[in-house]
Coordinates of N, CA and C in Angstrom, one line a residue:
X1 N 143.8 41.3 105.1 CA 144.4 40.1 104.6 C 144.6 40.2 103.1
X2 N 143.6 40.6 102.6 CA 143.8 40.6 100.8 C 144.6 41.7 100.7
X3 N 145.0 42.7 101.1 CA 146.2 43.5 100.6 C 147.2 43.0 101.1
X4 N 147.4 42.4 102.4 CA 148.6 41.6 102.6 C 149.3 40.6 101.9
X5 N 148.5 40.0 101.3 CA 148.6 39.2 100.3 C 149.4 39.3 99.0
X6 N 148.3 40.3 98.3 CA 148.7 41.5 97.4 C 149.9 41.4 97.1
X7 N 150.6 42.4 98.3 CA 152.2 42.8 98.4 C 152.8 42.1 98.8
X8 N 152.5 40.6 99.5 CA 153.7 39.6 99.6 C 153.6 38.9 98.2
X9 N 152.7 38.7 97.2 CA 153.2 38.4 96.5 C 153.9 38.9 95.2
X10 N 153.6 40.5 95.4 CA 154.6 41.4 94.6 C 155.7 41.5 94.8
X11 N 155.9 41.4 96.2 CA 157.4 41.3 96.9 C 158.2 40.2 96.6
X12 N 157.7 39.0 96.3 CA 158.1 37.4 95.8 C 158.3 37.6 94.5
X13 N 157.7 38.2 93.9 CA 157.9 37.6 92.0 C 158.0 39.0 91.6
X14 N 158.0 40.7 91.7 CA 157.7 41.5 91.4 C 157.3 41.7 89.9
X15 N 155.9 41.5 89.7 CA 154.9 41.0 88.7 C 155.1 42.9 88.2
X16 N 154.2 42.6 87.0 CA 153.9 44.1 86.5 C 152.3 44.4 86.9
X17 N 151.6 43.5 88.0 CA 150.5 43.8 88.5 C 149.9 42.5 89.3
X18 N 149.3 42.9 90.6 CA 148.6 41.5 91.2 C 147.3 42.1 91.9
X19 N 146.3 41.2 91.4 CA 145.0 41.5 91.6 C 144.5 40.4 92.2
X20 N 143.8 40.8 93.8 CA 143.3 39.4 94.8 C 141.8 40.1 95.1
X21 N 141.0 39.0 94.9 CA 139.8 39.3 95.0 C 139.4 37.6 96.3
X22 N 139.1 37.9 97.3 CA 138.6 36.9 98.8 C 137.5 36.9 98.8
X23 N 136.3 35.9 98.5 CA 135.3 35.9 98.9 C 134.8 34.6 100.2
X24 N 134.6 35.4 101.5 CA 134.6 34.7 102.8 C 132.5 34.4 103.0
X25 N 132.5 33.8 103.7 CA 131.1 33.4 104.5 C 131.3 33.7 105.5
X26 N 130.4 34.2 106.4 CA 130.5 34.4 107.8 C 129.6 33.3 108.4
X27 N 130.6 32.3 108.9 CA 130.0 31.6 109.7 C 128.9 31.5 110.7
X28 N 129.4 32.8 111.3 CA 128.7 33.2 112.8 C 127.5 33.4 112.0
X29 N 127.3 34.5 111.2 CA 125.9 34.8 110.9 C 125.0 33.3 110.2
X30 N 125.7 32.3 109.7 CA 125.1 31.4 109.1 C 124.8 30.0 110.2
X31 N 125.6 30.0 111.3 CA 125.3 29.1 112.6 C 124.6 29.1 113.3
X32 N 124.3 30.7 113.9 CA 123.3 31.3 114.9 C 122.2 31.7 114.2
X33 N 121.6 32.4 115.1 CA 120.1 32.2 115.3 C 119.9 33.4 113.6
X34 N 120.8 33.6 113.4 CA 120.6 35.2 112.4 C 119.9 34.6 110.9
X35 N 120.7 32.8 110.5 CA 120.5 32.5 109.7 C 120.3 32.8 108.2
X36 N 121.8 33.8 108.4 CA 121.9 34.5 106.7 C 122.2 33.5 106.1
X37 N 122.0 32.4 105.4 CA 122.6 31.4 104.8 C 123.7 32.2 103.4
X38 N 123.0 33.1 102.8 CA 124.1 33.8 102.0 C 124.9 35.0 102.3
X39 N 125.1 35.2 103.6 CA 126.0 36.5 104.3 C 127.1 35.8 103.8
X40 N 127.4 36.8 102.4 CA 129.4 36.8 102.6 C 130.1 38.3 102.2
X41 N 131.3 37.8 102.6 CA 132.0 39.5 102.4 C 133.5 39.1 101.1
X42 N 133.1 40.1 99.9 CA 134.1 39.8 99.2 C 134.6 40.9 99.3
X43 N 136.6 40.7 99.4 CA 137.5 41.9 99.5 C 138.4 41.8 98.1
X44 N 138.9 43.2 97.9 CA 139.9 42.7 96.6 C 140.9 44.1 96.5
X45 N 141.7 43.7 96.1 CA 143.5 44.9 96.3 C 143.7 44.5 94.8
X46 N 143.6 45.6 94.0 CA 144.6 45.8 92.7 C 146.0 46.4 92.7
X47 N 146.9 46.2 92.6 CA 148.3 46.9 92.6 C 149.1 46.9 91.3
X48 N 150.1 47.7 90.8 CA 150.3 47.8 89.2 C 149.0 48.4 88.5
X49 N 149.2 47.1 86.9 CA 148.7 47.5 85.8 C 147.2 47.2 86.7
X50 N 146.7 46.4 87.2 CA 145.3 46.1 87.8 C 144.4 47.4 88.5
X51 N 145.5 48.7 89.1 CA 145.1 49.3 89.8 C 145.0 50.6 88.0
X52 N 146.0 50.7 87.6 CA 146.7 52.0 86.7 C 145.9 51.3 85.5
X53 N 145.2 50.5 84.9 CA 145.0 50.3 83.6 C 143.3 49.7 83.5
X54 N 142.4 50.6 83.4 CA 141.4 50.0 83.3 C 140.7 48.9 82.7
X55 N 141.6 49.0 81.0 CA 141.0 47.7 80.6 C 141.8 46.4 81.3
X56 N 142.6 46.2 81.6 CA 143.4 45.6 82.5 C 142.3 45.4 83.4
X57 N 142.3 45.8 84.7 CA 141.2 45.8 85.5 C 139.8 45.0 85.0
X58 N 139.3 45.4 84.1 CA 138.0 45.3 83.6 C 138.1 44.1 83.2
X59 N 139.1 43.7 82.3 CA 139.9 42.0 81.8 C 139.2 40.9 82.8
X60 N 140.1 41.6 84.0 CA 140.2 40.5 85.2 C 139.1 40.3 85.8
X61 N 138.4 41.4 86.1 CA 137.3 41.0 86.8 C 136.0 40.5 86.2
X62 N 135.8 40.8 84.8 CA 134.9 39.7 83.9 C 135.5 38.5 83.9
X63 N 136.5 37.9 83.9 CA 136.7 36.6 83.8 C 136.8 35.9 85.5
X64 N 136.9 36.9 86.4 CA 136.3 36.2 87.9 C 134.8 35.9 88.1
X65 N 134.1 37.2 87.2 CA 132.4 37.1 87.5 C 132.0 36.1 86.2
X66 N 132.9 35.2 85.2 CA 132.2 34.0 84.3 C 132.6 33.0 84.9
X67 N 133.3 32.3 86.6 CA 133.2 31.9 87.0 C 132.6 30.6 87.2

């Protein structure tokens, strides 16, 4: 899903980079009996300058983890 994303919205605006980062909960594990209360799974697709440019990269994901 997060790469899908990705490239539909590079395909809409053709940006010079798009970088999606999903952070989900797993219900199941937090409903039943398993009781991970913090079970989550975070996914993320860099494309462009996000994938090709480190400080680039590096930019974006310090200002997702000051949050």
């Amino acid at each position: 899903l997060t790469k899908q994303i990705a490239v539909a919205v590079t395909q809409a605006v053709q940006p010079a980079g798009v970088a999606v980062i999903i952070e989900g909960v797993h219900m199941c594990m937090v409903m039943r009996g398993v009781q991970k209360i913090n079970s989550k799974t975070v996914t993320s697709t860099m494309l462009g300058v996000f994938r090709d440019d480190p400080k680039t990269r590096e930019e974006f994901l310090t200002l997702c983890n000051n949050k």
